[in-house]
Coordinates of C-alpha atoms in Angstrom, one line a residue:
X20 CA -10.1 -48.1 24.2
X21 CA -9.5 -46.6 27.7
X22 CA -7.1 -43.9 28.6
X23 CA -4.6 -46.1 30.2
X24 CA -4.5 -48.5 27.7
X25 CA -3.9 -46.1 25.2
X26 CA -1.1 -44.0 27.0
X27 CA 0.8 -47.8 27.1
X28 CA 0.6 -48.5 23.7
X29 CA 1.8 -44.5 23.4
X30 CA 4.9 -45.4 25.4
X31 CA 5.6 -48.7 24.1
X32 CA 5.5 -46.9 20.7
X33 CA 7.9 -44.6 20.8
X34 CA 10.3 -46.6 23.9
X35 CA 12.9 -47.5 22.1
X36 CA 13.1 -43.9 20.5
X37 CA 16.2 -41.6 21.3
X38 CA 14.9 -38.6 23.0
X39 CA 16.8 -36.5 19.5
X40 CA 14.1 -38.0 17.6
X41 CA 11.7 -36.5 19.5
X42 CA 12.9 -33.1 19.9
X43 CA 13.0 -33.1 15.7
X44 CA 9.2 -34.0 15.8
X45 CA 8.6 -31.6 18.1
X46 CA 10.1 -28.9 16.0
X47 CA 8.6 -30.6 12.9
X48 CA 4.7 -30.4 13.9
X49 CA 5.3 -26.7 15.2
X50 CA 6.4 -25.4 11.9
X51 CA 4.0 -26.8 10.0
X52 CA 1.3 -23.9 9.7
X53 CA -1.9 -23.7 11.4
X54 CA -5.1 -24.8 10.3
X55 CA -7.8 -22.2 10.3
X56 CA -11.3 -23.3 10.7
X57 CA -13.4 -23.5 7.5
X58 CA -16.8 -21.2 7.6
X59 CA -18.2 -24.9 5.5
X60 CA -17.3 -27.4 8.8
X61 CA -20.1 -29.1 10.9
X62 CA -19.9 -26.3 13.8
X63 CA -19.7 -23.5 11.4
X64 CA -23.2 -22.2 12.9
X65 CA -22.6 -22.8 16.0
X66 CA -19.2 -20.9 16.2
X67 CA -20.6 -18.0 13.8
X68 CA -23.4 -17.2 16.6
X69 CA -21.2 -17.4 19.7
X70 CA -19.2 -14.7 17.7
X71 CA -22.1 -12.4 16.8
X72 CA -23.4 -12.9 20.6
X73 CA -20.2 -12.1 21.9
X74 CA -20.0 -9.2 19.7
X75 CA -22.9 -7.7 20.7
X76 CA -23.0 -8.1 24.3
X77 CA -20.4 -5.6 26.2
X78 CA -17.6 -6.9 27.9
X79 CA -17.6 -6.0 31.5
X80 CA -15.6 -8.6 33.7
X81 CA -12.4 -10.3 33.6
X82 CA -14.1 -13.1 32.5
X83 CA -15.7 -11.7 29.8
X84 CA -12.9 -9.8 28.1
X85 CA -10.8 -13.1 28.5
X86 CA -13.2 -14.9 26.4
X87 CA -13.4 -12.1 23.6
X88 CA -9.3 -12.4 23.6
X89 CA -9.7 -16.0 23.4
X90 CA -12.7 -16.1 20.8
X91 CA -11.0 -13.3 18.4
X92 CA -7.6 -15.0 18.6
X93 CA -8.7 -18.3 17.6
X94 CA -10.5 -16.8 14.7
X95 CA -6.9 -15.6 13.2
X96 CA -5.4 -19.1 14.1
X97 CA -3.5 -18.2 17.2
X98 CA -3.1 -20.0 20.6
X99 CA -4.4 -18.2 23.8
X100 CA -2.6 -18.4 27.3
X101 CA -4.2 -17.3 30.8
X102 CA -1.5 -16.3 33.9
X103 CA -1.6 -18.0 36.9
X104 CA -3.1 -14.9 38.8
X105 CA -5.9 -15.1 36.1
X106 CA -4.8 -11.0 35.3
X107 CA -3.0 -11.9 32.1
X108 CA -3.8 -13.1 28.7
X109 CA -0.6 -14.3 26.4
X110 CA -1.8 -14.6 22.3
X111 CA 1.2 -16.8 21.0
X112 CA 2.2 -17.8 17.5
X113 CA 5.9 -19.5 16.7
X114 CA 7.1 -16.1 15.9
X115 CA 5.6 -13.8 18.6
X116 CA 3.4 -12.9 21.1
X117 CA 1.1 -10.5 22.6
X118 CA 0.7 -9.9 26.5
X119 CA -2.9 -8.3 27.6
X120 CA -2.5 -7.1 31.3
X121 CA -5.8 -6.6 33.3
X122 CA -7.4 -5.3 36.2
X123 CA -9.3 -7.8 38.4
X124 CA -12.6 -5.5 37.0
X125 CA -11.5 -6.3 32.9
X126 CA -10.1 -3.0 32.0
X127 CA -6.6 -3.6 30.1
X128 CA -3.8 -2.1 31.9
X129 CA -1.1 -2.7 29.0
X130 CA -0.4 -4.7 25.7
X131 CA 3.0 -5.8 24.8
X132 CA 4.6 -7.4 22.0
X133 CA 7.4 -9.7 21.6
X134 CA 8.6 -10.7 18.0
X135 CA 11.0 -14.1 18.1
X136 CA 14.3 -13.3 19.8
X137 CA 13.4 -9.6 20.8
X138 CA 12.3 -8.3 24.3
X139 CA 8.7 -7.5 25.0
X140 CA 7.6 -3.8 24.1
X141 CA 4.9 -1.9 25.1
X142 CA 2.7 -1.2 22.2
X143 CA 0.7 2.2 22.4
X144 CA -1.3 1.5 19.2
X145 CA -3.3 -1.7 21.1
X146 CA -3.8 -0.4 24.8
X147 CA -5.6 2.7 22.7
X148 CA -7.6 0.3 21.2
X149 CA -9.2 -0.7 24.6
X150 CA -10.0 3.1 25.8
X151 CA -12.3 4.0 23.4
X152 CA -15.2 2.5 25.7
X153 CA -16.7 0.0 27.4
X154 CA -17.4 -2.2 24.0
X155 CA -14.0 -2.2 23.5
X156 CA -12.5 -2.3 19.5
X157 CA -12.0 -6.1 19.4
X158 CA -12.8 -5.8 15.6
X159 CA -9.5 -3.6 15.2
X160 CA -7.6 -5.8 17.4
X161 CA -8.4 -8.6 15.3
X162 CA -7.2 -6.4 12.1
X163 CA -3.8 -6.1 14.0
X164 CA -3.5 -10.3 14.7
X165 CA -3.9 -10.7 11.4
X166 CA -1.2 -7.9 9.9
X167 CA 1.2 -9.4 12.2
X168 CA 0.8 -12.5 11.1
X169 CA 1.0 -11.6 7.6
X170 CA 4.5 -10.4 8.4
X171 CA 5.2 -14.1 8.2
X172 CA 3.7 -15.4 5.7
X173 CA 6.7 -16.1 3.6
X174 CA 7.7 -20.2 3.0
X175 CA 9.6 -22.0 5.1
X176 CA 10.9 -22.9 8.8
X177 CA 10.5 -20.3 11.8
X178 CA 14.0 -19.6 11.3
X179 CA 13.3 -18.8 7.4
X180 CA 10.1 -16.8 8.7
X181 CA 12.5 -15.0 11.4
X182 CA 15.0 -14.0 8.3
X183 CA 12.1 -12.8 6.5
X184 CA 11.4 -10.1 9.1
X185 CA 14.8 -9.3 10.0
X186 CA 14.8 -8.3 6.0
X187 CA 12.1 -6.3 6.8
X188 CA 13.4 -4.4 9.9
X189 CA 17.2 -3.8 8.0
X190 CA 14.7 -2.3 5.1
X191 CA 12.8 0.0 7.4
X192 CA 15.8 1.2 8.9
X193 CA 17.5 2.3 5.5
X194 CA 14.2 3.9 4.6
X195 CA 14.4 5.5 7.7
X196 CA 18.1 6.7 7.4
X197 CA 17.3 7.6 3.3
X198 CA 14.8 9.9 5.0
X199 CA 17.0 12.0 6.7
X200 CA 19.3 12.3 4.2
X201 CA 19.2 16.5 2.9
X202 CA 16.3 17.3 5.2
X203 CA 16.2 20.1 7.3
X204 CA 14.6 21.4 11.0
X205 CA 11.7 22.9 9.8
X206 CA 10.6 21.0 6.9
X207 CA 6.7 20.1 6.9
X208 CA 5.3 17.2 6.4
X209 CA 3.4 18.2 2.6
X210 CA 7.3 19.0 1.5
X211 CA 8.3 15.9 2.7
X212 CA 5.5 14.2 0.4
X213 CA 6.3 16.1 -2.3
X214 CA 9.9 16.4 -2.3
X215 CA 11.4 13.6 0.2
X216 CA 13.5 11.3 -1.0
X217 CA 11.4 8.5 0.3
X218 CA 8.4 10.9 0.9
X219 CA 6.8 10.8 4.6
X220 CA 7.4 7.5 6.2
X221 CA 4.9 6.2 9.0
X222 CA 6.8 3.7 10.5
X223 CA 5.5 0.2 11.0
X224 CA 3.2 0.2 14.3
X225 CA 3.0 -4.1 15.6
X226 CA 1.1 -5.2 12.6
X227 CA 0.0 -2.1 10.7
X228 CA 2.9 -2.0 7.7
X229 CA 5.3 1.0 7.2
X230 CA 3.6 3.3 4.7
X231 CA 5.4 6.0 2.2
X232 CA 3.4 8.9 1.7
X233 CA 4.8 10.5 -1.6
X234 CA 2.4 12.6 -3.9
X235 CA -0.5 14.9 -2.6
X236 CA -2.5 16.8 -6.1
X237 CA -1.7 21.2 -6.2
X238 CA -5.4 21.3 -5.0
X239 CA -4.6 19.2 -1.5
X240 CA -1.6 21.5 -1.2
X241 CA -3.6 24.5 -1.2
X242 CA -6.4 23.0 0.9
X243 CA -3.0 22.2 3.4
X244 CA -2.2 26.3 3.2
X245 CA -6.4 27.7 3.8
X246 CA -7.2 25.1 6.7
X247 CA -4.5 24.2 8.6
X248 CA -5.2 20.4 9.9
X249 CA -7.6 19.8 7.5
X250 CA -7.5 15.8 6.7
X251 CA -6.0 15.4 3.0
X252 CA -6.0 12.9 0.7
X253 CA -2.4 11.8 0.1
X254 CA -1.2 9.3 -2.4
X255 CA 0.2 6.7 -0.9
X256 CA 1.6 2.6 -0.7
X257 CA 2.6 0.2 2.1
X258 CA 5.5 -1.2 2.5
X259 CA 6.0 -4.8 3.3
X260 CA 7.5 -8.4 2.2
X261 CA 5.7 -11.1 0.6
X262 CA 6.3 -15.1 -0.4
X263 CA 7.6 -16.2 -3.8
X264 CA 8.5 -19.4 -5.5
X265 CA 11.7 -17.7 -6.6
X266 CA 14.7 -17.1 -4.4
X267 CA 16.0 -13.4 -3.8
X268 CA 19.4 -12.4 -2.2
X269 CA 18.0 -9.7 0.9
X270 CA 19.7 -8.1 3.0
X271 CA 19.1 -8.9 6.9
X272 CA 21.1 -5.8 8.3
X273 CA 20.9 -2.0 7.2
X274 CA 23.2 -1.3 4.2
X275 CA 23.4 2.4 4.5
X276 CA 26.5 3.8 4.7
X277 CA 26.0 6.7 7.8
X278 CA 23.2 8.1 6.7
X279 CA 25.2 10.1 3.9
X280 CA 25.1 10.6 0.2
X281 CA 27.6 9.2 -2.4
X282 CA 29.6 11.5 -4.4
X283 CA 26.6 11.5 -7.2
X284 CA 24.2 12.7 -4.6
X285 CA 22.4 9.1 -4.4
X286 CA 22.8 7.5 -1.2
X287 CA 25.6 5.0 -0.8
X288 CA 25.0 1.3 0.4
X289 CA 27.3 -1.5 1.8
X290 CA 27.6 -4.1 -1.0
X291 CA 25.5 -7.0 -0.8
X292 CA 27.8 -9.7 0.6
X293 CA 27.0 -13.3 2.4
X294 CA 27.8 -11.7 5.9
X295 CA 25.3 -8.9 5.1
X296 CA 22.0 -10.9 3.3
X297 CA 20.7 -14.4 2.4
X298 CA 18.6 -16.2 -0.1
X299 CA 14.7 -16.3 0.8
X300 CA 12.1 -17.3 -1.0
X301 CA 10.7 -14.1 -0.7
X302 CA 10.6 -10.0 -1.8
X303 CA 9.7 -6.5 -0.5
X304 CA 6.7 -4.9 -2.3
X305 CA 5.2 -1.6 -2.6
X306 CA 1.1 -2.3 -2.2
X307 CA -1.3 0.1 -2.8
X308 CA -4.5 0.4 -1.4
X309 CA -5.9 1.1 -5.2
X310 CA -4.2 0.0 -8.1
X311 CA -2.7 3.0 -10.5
X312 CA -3.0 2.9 -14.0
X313 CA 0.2 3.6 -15.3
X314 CA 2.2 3.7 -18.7
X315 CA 4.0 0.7 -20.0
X316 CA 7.2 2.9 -20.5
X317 CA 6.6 3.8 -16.3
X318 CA 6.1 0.1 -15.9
X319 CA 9.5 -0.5 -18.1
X320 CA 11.7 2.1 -16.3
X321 CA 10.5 -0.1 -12.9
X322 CA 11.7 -3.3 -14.0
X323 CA 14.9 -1.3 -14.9
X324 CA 15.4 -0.1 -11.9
X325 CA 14.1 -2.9 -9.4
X326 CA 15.9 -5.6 -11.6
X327 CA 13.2 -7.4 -11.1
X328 CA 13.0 -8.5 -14.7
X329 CA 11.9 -12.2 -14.8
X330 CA 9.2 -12.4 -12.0
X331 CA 6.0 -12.1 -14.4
X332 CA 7.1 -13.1 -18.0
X333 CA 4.4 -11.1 -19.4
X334 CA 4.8 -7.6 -18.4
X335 CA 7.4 -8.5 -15.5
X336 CA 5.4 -6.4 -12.8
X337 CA 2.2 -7.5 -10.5
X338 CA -0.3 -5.9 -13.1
X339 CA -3.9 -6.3 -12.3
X340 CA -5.7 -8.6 -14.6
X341 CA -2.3 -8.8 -16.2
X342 CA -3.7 -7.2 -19.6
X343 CA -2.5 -3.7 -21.2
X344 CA -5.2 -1.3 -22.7
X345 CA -5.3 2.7 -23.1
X346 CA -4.0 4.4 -20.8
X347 CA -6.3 7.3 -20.8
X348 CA -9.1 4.3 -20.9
X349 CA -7.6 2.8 -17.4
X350 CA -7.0 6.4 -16.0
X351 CA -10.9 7.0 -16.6
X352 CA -12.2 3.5 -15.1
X353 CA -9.6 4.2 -12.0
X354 CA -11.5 7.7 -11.7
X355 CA -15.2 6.8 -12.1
X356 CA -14.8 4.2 -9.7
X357 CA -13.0 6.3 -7.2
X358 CA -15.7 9.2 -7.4
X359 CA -18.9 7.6 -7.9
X360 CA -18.2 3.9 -7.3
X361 CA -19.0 3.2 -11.3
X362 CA -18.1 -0.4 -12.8
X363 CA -15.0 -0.7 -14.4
X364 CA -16.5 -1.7 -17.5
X365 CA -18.1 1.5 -18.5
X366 CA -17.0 3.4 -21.7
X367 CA -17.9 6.8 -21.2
X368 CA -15.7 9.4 -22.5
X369 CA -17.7 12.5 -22.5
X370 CA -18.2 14.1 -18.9
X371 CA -19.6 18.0 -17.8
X372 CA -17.8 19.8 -15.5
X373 CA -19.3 23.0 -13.8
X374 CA -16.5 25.8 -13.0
X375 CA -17.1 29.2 -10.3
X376 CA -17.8 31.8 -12.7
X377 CA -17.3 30.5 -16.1
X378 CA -19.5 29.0 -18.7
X379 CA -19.6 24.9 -18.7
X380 CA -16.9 22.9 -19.9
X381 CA -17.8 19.5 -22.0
X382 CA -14.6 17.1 -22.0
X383 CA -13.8 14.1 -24.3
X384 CA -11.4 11.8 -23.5
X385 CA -9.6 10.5 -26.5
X386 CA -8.5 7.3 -25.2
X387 CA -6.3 6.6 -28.1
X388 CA -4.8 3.0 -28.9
X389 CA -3.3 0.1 -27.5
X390 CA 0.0 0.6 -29.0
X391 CA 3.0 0.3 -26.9
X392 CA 3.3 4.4 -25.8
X393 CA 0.1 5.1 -25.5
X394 CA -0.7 1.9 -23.2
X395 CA -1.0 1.0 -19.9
X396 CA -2.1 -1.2 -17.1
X397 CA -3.3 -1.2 -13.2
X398 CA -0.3 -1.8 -11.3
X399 CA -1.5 -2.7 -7.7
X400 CA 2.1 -4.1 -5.9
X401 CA 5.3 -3.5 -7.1
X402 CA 8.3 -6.0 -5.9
X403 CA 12.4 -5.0 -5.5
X404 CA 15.1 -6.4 -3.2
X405 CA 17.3 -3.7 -3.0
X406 CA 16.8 -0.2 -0.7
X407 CA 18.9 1.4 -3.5
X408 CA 16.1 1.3 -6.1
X409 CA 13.1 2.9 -3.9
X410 CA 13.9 6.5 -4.2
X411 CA 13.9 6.3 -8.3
X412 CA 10.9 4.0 -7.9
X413 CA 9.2 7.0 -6.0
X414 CA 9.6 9.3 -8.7
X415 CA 8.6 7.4 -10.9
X416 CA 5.4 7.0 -9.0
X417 CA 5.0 10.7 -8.3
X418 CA 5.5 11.5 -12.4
X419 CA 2.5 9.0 -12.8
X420 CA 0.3 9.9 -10.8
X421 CA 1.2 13.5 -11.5
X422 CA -0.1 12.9 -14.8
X423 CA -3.1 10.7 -13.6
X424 CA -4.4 13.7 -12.0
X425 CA -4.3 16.3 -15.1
X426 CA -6.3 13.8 -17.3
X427 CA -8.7 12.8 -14.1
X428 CA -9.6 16.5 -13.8
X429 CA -11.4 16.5 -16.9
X430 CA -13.6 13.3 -15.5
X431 CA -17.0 14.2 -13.6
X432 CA -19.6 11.8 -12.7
X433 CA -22.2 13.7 -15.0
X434 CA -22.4 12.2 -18.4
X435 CA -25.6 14.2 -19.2
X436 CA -26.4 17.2 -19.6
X437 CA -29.7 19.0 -19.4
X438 CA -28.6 22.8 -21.1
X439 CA -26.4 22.7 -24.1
X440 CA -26.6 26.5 -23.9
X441 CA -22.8 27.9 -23.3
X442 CA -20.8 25.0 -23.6
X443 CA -17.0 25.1 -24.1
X444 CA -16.4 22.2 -25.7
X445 CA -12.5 20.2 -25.2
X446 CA -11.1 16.9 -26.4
X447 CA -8.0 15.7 -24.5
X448 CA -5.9 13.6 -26.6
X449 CA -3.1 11.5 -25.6
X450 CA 0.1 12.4 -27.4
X451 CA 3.5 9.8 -26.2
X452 CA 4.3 8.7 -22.6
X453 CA 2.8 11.5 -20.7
X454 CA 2.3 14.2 -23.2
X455 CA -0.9 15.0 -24.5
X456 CA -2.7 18.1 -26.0
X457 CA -5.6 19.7 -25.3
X458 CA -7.8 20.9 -28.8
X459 CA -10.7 23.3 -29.1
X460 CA -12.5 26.1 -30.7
X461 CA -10.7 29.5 -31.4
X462 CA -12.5 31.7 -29.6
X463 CA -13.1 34.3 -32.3
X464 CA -12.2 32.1 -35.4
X465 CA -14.0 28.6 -36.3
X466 CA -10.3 26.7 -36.2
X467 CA -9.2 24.8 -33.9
X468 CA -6.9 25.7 -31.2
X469 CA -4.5 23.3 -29.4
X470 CA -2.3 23.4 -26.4
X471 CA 0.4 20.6 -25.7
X472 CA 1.0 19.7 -22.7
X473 CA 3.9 17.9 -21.3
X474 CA 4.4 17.0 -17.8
X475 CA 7.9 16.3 -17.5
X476 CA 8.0 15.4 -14.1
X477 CA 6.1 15.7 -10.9
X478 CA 6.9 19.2 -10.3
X479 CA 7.3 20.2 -14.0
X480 CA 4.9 20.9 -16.8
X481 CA 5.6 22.4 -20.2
X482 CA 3.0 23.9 -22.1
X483 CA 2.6 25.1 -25.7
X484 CA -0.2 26.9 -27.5
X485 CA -0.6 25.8 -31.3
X486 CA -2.7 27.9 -33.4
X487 CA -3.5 28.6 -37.2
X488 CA -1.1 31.4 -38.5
X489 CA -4.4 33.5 -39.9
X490 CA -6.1 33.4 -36.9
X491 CA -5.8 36.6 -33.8
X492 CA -3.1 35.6 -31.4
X493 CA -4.7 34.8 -27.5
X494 CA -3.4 36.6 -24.6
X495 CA -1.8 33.7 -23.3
X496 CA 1.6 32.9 -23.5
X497 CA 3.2 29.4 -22.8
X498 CA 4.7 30.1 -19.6
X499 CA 1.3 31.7 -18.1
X500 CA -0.1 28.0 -19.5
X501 CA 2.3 26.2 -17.8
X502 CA 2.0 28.0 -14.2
X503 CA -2.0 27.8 -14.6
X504 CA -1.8 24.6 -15.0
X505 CA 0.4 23.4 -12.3
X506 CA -1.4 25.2 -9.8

């Protein structure tokens, strides 16, 4: 069929349709999400090489960095727009879009960013990305299409995608303000971690979620005090919402009241009214980049706090592999992988560890039972709906993985040992919640010795030395335990 004819039969078609009718379609096929190509289709090859070529060869010209914009956009699903004067390059989705300004020579003058409704801003974080060099980072660029688009990717219409984020930016903003609350001038940023009320936030940057920095182990803290600027490994989860097949009341403006604390200390909120919120199929989430084993009671207090009690029947909570087991068990696995990149299936429970100036220490881990207090399970997103909650959910947090790090000190990736010969040997037993004691030889008697230890928060440990009532007392008291300890 020609073109003609088929433009007639178009018209006829749709002729005696008012022009309302039309306008609903419109709006119709445009929130219906895009299609990304399948790796599986009949051009899969063919568009898999014209990226690797393009990837490798280096982008000198106008022309070529227009086609890397292009090839890299379409690869996250989004349309791509050149300006008249050929100097512009306009990424577009339904809910926002990106503006790459050029030279006639390629390199990128500026990068902006408009969400739906909101003015174009200049975004620091993607003109860096093109000053590295000549190759230019269109690998990270592509990272940031796709975070921004995840900012969306809750159900519904552009407007319900457009409350979803507004719930998001009100959120950010009373994190923000929660930050402020009780925190002076000259506070730094490993007190902030450690003691925050929110810990240290790094706002959201286009894409790239808002993260919460809010526990760093006593040995990164000292690390902080010998070498200033050192890079340190801080604890840490993103911030950001996610779809659900339930609805949740949210709030779409900031609920805190001034910036100032209630008469309890806690921070005090507008209540949660029609004006202020609305119903989305949707939550905000703590993610974390690797999933924490924590205690069930932990995972309890959560749900008591977040309300969010009847999202996972089971244990209520995004658990991975949704299945509890020792907690000492999960705290090993989580370790082993970390350090040496071990499956998670392994069952070791006696590791070496080699100290400065003392004799070798042989640890086993008594991973105890599956009952209720002394199990656990990998907890890698937690959800809420309320900016009340996230303070007493970041204590929680910081107790856990407090805790995580005592038992995780006694785990090494040496399993063997070749010299037997001065061996101090430990068993670390889990006692309830996160208590657990510590037994070994006396060192001038054949009993056994025990110490208790109880961390009772994230900055407080109580120890205990247990020992037979015949044997020589130990120049050790409880308190000197306890400061060793948490240092």
């Amino acid at each position: 069929i020609s073109t003609n004819d088929l433009m007639e039969q178009l018209h006829l078609k749709y002729k005696q349709k008012p022009w309302t009718e039309t306008l609903k379609l419109v709006h119709f096929c445009m929130d219906k999400p895009l299609r990304r190509p399948v790796s599986n289709v009949p051009d899969g090859p063919l568009q898999s090489c014209m990226e690797k070529i393009q990837r490798t060869l280096n982008a000198k010209s106008l022309f070529s960095v227009m086609n890397r914009l292009e090839s890299v956009s379409k690869q996250k699903g989004l349309n791509t727009h050149v300006s008249p004067s050929g100097t512009a390059c306009y990424i577009t989705s339904n809910m926002f879009y990106i503006e790459v300004q050029l030279e006639k020579d390629g390199t990128v003058i500026d990068v902006k960013l408009a969400h739906l409704g909101e003015a174009p801003v200049v975004k620091l974080i993607f003109s860096q990305l093109f000053l590295f060099d000549r190759m230019k980072n269109y690998d990270a660029f592509g990272k940031i299409l796709e975070d921004l688009l995840n900012l969306y990717q809750t159900p519904g219409n552009s407007e319900m995608k457009a409350k979803g984020y507004l719930a998001l930016q009100a959120l950010e903003k009373d994190l923000y303000s929660m930050s402020l609350l009780h925190r002076t001038q000259d506070v730094n940023s490993v007190t902030e971690v450690l003691h925050g009320k929110v810990g240290h936030l790094v706002p959201r940057t286009g894409g790239t979620p808002m993260s919460i920095e809010f526990y760093i182990s006593p040995y990164q803290v000292l690390e902080a005090e010998l070498n200033p600027g050192s890079q340190i490994c801080v604890t840490k989860a993103i911030v950001t919402i996610e779809g659900t097949d339930t609805l949740h009341k949210l709030p779409l403006s900031p609920l805190l009241v001034d910036s100032q604390a209630g008469e309890d200390g806690n921070p005090a909120f507008l209540p949660l009214t029609d004006e202020l919120s609305t119903d989305l199929s949707a939550f905000f989430v703590f993610k974390f980049h690797q999933s924490i084993p924590m205690s069930s009671s932990s995972i309890e207090e959560i749900q008591r706090l977040t309300g969010m009690l009847l999202l996972f029947p089971r244990l209520r909570i995004q658990i991975t592999g949704l299945k509890l087991a020792p907690l000492h068990e999960l705290i090993v696995q989580s370790t082993l992988q970390e350090k040496c990149g071990e499956d998670l299936s392994t069952h070791k429970s006696c590791f070496f560890v080699s100290l400065p100036d003392c004799p070798k220490h042989c640890y086993f881990i008594n991973k105890g039972s599956e009952k209720s207090d002394l199990a656990g399970a990998l907890v890698s997103k937690i959800p809420f709906s309320h900016p009340k909650c996230v303070p007493g959910v970041i204590e929680i947090l910081r107790h856990q993985v407090a805790y995580n790090g005592l038992i995780s000190s006694c785990v090494s990736e040496k399993h063997i040992n070749e010299d037997d010969s001065e061996l101090h040997y430990f068993e670390v037993v889990p006692y309830r919640n996160t208590s657990f004691s510590v037994l070994f030889l006396h060192p001038e008697k054949e009993n056994l010795a025990c110490v208790a230890i109880d961390v009772r928060t994230s900055r407080e440990v109580q120890c205990h030395l247990y020992l037979n009532p015949q044997d020589p007392t130990l120049n050790s008291s409880d308190d000197f335990i306890a400061r060793a300890v948490k240092r």
